[in-house]
mmCIF file of C-alpha atoms and ligand atoms in Angstrom:
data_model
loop_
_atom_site.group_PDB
_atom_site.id
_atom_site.type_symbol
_atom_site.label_atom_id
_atom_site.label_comp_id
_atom_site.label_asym_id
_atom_site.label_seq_id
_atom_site.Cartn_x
_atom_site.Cartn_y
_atom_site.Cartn_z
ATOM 1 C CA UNK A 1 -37.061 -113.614 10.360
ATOM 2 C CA UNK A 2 -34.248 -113.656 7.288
ATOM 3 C CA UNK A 3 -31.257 -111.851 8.178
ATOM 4 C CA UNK A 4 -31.039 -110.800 4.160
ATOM 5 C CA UNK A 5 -33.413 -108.310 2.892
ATOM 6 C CA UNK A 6 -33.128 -109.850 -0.484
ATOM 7 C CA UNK A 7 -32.475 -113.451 -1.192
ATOM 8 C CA UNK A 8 -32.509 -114.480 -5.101
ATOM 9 C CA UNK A 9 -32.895 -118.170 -6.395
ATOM 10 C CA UNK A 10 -32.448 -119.299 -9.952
ATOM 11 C CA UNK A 11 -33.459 -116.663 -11.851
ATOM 12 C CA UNK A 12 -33.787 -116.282 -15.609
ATOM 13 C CA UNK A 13 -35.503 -113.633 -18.070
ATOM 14 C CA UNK A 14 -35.528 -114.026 -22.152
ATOM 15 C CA UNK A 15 -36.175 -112.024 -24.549
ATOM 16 C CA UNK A 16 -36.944 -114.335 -27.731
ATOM 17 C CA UNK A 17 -33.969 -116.058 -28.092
ATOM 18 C CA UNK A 18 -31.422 -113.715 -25.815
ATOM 19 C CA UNK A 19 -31.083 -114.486 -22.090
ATOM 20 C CA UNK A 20 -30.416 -111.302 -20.271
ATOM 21 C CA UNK A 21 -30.618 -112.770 -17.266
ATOM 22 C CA UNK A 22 -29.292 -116.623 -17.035
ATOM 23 C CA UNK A 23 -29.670 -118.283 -13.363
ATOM 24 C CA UNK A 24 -29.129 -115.985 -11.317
ATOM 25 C CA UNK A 25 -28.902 -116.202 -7.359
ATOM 26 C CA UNK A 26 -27.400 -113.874 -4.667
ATOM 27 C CA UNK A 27 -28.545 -112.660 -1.184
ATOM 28 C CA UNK A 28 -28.053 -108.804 0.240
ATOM 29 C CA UNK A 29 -27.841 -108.925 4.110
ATOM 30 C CA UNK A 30 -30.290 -106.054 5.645
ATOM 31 C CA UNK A 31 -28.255 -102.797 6.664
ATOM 32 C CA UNK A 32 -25.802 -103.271 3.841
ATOM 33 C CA UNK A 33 -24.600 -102.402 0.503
ATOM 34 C CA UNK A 34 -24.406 -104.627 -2.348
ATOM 35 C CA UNK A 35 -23.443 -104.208 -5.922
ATOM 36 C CA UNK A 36 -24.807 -105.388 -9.201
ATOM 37 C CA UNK A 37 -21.610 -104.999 -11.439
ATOM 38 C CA UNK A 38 -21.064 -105.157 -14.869
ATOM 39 C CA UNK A 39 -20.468 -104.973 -18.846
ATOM 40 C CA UNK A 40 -23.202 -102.659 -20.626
ATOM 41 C CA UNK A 41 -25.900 -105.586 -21.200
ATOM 42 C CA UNK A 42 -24.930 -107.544 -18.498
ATOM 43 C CA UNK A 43 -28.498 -107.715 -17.281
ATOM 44 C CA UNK A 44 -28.266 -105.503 -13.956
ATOM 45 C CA UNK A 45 -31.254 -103.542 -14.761
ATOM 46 C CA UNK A 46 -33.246 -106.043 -15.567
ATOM 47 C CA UNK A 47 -32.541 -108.229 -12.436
ATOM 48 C CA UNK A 48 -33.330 -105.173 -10.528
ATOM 49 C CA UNK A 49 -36.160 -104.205 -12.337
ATOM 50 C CA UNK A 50 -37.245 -107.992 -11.524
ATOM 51 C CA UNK A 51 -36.867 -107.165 -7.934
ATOM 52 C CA UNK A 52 -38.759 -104.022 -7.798
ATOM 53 C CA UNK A 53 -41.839 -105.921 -9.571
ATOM 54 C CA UNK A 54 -41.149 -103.455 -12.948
ATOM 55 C CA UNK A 55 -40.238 -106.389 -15.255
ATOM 56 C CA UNK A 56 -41.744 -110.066 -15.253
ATOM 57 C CA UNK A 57 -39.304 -112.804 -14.226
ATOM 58 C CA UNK A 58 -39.299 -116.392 -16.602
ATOM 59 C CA UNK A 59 -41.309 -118.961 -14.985
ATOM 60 C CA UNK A 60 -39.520 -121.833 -13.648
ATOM 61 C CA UNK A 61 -40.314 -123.729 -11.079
ATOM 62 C CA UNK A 62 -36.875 -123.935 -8.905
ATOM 63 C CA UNK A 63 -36.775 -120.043 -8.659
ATOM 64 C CA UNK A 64 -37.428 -118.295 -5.888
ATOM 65 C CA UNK A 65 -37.258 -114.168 -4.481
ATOM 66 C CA UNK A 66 -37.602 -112.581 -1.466
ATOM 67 C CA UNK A 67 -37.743 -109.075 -1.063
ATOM 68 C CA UNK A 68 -38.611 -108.001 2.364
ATOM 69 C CA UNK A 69 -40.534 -111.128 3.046
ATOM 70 C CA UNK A 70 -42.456 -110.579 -0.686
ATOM 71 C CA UNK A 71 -42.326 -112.064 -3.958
ATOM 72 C CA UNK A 72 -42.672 -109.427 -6.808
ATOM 73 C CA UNK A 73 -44.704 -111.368 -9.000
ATOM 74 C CA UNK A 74 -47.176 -111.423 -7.077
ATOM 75 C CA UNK A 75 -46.678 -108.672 -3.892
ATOM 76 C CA UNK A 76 -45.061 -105.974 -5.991
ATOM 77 C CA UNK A 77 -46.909 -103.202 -3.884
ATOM 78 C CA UNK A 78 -46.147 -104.448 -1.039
ATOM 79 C CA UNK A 79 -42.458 -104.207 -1.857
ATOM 80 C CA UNK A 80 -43.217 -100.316 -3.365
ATOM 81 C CA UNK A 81 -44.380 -99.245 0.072
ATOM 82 C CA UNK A 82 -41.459 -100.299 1.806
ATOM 83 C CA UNK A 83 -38.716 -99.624 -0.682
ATOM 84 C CA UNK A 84 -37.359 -96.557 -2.663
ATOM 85 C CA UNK A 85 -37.014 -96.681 -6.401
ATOM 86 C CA UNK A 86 -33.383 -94.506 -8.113
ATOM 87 C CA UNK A 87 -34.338 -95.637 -12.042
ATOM 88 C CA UNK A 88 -32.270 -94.842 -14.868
ATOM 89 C CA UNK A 89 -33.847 -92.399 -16.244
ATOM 90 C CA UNK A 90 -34.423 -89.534 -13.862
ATOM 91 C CA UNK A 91 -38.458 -89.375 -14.981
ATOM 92 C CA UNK A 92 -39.073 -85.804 -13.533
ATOM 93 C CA UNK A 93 -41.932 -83.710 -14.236
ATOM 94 C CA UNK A 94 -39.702 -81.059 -16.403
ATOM 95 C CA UNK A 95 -42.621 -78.092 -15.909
ATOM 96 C CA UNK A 96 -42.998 -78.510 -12.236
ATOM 97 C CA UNK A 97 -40.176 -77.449 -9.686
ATOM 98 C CA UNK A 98 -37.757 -79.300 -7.053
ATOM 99 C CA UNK A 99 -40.430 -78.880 -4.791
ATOM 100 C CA UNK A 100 -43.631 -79.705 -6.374
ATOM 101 C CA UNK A 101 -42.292 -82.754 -7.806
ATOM 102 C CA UNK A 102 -41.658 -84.293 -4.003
ATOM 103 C CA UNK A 103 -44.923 -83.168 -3.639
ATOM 104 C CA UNK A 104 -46.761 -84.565 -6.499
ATOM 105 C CA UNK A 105 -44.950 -87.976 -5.422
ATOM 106 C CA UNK A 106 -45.912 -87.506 -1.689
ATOM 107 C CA UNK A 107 -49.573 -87.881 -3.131
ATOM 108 C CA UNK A 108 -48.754 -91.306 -4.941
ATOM 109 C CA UNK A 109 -47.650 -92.722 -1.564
ATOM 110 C CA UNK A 110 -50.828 -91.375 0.232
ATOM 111 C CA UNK A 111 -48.751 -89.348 2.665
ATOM 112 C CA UNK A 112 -50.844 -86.119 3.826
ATOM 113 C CA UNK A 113 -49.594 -82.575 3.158
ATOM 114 C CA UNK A 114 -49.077 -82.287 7.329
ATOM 115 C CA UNK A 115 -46.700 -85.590 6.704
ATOM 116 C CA UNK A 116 -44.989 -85.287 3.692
ATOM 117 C CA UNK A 117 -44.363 -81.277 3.814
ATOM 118 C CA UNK A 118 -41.306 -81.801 6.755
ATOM 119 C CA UNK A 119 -40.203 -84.938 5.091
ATOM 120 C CA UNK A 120 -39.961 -82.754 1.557
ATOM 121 C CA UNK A 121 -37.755 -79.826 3.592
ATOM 122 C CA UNK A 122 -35.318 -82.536 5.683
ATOM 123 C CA UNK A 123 -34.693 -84.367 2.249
ATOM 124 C CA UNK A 124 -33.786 -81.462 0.498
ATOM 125 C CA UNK A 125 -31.323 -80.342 3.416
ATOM 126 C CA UNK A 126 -30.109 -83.937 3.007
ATOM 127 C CA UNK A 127 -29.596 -83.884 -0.351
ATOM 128 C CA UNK A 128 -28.363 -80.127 -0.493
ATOM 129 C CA UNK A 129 -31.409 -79.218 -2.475
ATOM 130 C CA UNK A 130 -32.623 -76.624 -0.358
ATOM 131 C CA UNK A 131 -31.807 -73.562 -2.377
ATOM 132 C CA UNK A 132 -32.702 -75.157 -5.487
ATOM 133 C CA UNK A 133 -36.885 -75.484 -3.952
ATOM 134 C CA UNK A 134 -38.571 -72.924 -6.070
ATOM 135 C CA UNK A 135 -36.772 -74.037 -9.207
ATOM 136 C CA UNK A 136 -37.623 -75.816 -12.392
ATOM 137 C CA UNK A 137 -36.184 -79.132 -13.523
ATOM 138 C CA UNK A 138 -35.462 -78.095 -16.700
ATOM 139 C CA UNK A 139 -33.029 -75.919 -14.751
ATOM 140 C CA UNK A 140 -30.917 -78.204 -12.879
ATOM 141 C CA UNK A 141 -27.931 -79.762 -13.360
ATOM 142 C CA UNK A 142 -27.216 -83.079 -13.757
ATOM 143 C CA UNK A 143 -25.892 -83.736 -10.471
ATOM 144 C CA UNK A 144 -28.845 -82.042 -9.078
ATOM 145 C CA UNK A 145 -31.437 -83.948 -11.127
ATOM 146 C CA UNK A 146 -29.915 -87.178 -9.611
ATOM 147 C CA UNK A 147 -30.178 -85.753 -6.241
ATOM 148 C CA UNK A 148 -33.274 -84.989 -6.231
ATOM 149 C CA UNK A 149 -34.311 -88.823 -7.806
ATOM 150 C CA UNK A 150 -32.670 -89.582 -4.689
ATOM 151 C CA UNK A 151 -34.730 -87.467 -2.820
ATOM 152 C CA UNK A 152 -37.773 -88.402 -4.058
ATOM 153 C CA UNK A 153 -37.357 -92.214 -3.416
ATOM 154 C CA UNK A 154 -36.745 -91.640 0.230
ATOM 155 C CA UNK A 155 -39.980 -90.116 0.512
ATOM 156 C CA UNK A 156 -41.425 -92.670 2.040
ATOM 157 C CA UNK A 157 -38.909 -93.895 4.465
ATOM 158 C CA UNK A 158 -38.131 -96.748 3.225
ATOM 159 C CA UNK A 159 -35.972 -99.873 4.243
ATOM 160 C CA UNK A 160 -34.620 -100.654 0.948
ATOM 161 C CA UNK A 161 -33.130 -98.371 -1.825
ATOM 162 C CA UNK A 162 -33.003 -99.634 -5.299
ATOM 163 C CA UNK A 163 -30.096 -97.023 -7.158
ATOM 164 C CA UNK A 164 -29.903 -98.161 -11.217
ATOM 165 C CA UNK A 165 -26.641 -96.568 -12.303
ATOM 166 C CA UNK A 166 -26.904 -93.222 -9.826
ATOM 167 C CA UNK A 167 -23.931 -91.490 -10.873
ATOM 168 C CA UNK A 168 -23.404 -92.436 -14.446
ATOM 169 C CA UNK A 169 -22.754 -89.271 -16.312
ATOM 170 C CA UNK A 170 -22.045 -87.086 -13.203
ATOM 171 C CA UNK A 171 -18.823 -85.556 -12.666
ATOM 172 C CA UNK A 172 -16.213 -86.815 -9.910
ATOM 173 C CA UNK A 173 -17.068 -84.206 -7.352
ATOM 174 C CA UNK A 174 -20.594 -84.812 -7.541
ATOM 175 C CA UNK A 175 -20.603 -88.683 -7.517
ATOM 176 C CA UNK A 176 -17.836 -88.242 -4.388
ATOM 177 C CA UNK A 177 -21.401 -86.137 -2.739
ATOM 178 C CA UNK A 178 -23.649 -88.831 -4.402
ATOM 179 C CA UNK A 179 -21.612 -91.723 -2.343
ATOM 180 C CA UNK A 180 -21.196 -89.561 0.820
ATOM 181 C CA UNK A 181 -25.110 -89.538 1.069
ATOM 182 C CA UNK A 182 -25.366 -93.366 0.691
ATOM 183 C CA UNK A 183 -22.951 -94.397 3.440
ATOM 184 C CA UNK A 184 -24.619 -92.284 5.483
ATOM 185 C CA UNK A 185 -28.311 -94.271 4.512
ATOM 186 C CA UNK A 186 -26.275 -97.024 5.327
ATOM 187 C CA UNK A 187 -25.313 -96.113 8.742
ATOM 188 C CA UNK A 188 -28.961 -95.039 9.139
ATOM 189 C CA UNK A 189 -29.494 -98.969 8.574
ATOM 190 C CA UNK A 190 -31.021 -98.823 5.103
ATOM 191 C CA UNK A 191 -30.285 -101.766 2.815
ATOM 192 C CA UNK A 192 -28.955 -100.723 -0.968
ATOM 193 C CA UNK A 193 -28.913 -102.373 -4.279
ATOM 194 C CA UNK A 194 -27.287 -100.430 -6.607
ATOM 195 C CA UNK A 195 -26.277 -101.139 -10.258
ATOM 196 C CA UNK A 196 -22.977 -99.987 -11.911
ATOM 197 C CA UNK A 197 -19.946 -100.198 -14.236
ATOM 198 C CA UNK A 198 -17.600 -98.141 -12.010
ATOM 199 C CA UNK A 199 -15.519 -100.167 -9.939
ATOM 200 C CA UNK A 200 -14.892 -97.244 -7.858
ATOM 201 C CA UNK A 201 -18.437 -96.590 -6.932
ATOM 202 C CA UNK A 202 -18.453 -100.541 -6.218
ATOM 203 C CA UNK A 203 -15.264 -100.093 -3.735
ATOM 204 C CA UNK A 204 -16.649 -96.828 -2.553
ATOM 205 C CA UNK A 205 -19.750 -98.009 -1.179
ATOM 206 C CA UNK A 206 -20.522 -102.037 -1.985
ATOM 207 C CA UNK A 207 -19.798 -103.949 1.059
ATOM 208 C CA UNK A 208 -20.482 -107.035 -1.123
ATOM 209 C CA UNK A 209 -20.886 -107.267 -4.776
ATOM 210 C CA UNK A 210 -21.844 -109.377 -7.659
ATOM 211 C CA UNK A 211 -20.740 -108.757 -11.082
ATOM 212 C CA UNK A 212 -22.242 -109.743 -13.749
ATOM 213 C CA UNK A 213 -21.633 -110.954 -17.815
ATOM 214 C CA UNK A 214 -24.166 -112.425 -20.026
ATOM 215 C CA UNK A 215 -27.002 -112.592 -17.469
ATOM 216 C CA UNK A 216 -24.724 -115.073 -15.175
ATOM 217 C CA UNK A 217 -22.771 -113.910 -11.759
ATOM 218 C CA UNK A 218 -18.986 -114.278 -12.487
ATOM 219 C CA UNK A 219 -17.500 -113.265 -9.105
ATOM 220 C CA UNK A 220 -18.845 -112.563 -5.874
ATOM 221 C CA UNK A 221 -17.851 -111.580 -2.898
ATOM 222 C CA UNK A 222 -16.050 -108.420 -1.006
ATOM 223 C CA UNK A 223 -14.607 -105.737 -3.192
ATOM 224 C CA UNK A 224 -11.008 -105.602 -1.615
ATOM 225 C CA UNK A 225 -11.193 -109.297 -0.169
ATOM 226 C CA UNK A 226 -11.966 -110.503 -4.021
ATOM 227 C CA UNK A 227 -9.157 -108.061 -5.458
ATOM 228 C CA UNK A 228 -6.611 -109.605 -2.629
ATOM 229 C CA UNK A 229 -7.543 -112.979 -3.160
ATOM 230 C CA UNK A 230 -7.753 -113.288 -6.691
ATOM 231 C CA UNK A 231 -5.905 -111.300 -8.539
ATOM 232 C CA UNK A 232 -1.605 -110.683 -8.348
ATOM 233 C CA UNK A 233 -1.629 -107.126 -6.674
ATOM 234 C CA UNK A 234 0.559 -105.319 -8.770
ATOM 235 C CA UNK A 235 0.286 -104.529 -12.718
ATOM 236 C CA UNK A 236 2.712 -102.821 -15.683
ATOM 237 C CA UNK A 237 0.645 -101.631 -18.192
ATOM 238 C CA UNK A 238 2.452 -101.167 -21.475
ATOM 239 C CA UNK A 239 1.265 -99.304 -23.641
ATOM 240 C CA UNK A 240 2.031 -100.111 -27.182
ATOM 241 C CA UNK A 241 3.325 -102.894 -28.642
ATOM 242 C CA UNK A 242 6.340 -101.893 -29.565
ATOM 243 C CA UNK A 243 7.647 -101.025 -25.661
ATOM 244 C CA UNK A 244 6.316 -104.657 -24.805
ATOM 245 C CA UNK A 245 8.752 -106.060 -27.800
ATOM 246 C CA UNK A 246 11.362 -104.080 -25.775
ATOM 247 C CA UNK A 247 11.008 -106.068 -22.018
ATOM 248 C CA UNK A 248 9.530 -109.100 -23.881
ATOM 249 C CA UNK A 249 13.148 -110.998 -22.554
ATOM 250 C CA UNK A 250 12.986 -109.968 -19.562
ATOM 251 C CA UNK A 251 10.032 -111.806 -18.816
ATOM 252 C CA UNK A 252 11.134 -115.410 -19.724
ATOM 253 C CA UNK A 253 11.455 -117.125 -16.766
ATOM 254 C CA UNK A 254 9.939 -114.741 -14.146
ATOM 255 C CA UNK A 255 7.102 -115.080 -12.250
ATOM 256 C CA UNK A 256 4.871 -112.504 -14.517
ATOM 257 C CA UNK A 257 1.719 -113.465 -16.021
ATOM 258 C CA UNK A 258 1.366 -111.506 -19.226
ATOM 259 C CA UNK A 259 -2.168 -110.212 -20.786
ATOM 260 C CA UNK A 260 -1.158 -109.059 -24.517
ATOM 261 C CA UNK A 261 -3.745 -107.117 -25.993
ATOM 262 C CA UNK A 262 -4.100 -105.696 -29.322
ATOM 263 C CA UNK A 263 -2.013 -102.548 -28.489
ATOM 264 C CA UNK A 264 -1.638 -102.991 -24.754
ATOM 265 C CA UNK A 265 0.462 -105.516 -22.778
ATOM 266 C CA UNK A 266 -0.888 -105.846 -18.586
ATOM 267 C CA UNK A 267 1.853 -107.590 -16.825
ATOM 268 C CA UNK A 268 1.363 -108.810 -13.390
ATOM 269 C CA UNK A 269 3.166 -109.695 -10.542
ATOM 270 C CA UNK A 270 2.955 -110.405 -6.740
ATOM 271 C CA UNK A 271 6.090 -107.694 -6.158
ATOM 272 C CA UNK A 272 5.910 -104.432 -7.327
ATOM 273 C CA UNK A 273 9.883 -104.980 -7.439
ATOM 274 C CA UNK A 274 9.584 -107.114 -10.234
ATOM 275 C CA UNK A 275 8.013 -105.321 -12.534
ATOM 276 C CA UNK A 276 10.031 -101.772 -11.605
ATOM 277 C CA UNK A 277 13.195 -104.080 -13.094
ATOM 278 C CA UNK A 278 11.037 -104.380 -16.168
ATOM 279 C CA UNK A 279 9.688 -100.639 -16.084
ATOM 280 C CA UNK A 280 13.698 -99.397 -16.371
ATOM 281 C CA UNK A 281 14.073 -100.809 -19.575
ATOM 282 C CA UNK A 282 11.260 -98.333 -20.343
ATOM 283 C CA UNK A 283 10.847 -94.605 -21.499
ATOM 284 C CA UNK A 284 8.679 -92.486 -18.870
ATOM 285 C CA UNK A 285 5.072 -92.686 -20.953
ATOM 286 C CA UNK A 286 5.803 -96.314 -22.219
ATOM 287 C CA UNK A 287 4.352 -98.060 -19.131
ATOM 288 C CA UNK A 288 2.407 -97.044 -15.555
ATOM 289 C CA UNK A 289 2.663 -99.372 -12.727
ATOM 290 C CA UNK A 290 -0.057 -99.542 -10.383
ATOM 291 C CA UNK A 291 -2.590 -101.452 -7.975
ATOM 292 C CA UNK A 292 -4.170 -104.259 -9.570
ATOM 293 C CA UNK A 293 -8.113 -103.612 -9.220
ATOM 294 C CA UNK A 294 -11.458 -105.013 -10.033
ATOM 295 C CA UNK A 295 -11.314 -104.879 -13.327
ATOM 296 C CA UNK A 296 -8.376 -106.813 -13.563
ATOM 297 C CA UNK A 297 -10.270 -109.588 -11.927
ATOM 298 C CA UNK A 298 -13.017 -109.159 -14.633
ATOM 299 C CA UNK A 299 -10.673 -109.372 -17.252
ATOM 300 C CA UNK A 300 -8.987 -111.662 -15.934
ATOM 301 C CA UNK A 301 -12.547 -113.904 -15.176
ATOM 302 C CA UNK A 302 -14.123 -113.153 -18.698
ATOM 303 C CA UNK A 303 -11.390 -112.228 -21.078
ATOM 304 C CA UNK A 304 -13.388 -108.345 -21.599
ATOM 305 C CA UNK A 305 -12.838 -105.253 -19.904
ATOM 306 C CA UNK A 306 -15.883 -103.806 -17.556
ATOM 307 C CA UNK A 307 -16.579 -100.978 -19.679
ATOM 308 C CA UNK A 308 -16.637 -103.016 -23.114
ATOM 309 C CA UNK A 309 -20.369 -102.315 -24.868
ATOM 310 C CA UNK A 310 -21.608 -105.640 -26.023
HETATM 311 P P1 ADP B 1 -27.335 -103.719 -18.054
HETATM 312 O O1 ADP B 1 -28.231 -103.027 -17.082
HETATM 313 O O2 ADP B 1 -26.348 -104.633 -17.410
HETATM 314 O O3 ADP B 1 -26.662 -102.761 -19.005
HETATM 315 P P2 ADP B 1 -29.807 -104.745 -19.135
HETATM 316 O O4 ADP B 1 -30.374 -105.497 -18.007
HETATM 317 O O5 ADP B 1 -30.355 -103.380 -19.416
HETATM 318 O O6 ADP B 1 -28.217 -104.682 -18.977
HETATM 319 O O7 ADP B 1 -29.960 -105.599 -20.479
HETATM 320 C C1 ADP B 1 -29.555 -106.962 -20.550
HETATM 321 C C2 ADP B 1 -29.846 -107.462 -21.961
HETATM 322 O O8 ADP B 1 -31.257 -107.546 -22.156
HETATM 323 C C3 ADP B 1 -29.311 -106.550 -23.059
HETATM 324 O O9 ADP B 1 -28.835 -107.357 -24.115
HETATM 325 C C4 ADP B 1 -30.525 -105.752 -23.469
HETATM 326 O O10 ADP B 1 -30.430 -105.332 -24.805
HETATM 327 C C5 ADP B 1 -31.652 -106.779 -23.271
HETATM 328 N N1 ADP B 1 -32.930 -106.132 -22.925
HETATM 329 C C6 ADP B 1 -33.196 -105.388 -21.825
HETATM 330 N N2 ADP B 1 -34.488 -104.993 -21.823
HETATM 331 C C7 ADP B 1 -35.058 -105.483 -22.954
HETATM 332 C C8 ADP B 1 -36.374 -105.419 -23.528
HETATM 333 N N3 ADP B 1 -37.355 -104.770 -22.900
HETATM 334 N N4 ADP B 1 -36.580 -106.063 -24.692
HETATM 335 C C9 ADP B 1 -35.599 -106.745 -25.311
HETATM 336 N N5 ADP B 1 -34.338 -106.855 -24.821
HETATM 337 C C10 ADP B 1 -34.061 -106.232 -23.661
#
């Protein structure tokens, strides 16, 4: 039996002439966390929805999935019984409440009422629903609408979660809740795949992660082990391009790698010393020293920031 609960071969997906997703291949050990990260358009959903059997994968004869032991093309129930779906879009039933759409769900997955009522009441104490039983979607809050997706794909048990963008949207205190429920699904051994253009969700919760540009896998690896491996750890950002004319001497020489953009200037360094020297010729709101991070890497990897739209 496969240590990985996923293992992905050579994949690819067109759409006329566009390849959203272009050779793709990664593996997601069982029990852990791993990340699908990206640009908008990247293709994360659609690899995912690949794995979940919602979207058709291009025929090819050198690629290959495995999800729990099935391929989606041709098992995709199999893979719905033992995994939970988070989509995009939260799909609720907007007339019926918290309650009755677990329960409408419970149905779908054949679970009777004696089975699926004390599942419904320990997910909604999980999720911190339980107040919120007797009321309508159209009622909730964002947060609470995700929460409840959540919920709902847990249903069943299962040994793989599927999370396409979970928090996008959500404030900081409720995506803080959001990942606080996912490491502890993790602990509980669940395997997760989750999509998403935060980097902090990725170093919150990914203990491996892929991201993604054009359909192809840039980088791949641990979150921190890839930012301390590959990237100078400490950056000046400048921010106009008139303060970067002002330290642009200083530089000559030095062992700073410069990224000039437009307006911005990123300088970066393997000392934070060295770029404090530069920071002094500075007025306090010219610059901002800090941690280099994943989107550096990105950047650095693809020439485009993480949150660019395509
Ligand atoms: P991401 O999830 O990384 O934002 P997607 O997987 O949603 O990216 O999309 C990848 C690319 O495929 C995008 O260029 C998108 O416009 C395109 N795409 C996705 N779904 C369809 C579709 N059903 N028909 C045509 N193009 C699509």
């Amino acid at each position: 039996m496969s240590l990985n609960a996923i293992d992905v071969s050579n994949i690819f997906k067109s759409y006329d002439s566009l390849k959203a997703v272009d050779g793709l291949s990664f593996s997601v050990t069982a029990g852990s966390c791993f990340g699908l990260l990206g640009p908008n358009g990247a293709g994360k959903s659609t690899i995912m929805k690949i794995l979940y059997g919602k979207a058709s994968r291009d025929k090819n004869k050198d690629s290959a999935i495995n999800v729990l032991g099935f391929d989606p093309s041709t098992d995709e129930l199999s893979i719905k019984y033992l995994s939970g779906v988070v989509p995009q879009d939260n799909n609720l039933d907007e007339e019926l409440n918290v309650e009755q759409n677990l329960l409408v769900f419970s149905k779908f997955y054949g679970m009777a009422a004696s089975k699926a009522i004390p599942r419904i009441n320990e997910l909604l104490d999980l999720l911190e629903l339980n107040e919120k039983r007797r009321v309508r979607i159209k009622e909730l809050s964002g947060g609470m609408k995700r929460r409840l997706v959540i919920a709902r794909a847990l249903l069943n048990n299962p040994k793989l979660l599927f999370l396409d963008e979970p928090t996008t949207g959500l404030d900081p205190q409720v995506r803080h809740a959001i990942w606080d429920k996912l490491r502890f699904l993790k602990k509980q051994g669940m395997t997760i795949l989750i999509t998403t253009h935060y980097m902090e969700e990725a170093f919150q919760i990914c203990d491996q992660l892929a991201i993604l540009d054009k359909g192809k896998k840039v980088i791949e690896g641990n979150p921190q082990n890839l930012v301390n491996s590959m990237i100078e750890p400490y950056v000046l950002e400048i921010h106009s391009r008139s303060a970067y004319e002002k330290i642009k001497e200083f530089i000559t020489g030095k062992s700073i790698r410069v990224d000039l953009q437009e307006e911005n200037a990123l300088c970066y360094a393997q000392t934070a010393q060295e770029l404090q020297t530069l920071a002094a010729v500075l007025q306090a709101g010219e610059c901002f020293l800090r941690q280099a991070n994943l989107e550096d890497l990105f950047l650095r990897t693809t020439g485009r920031a993480l949150n660019e739209h395509q």
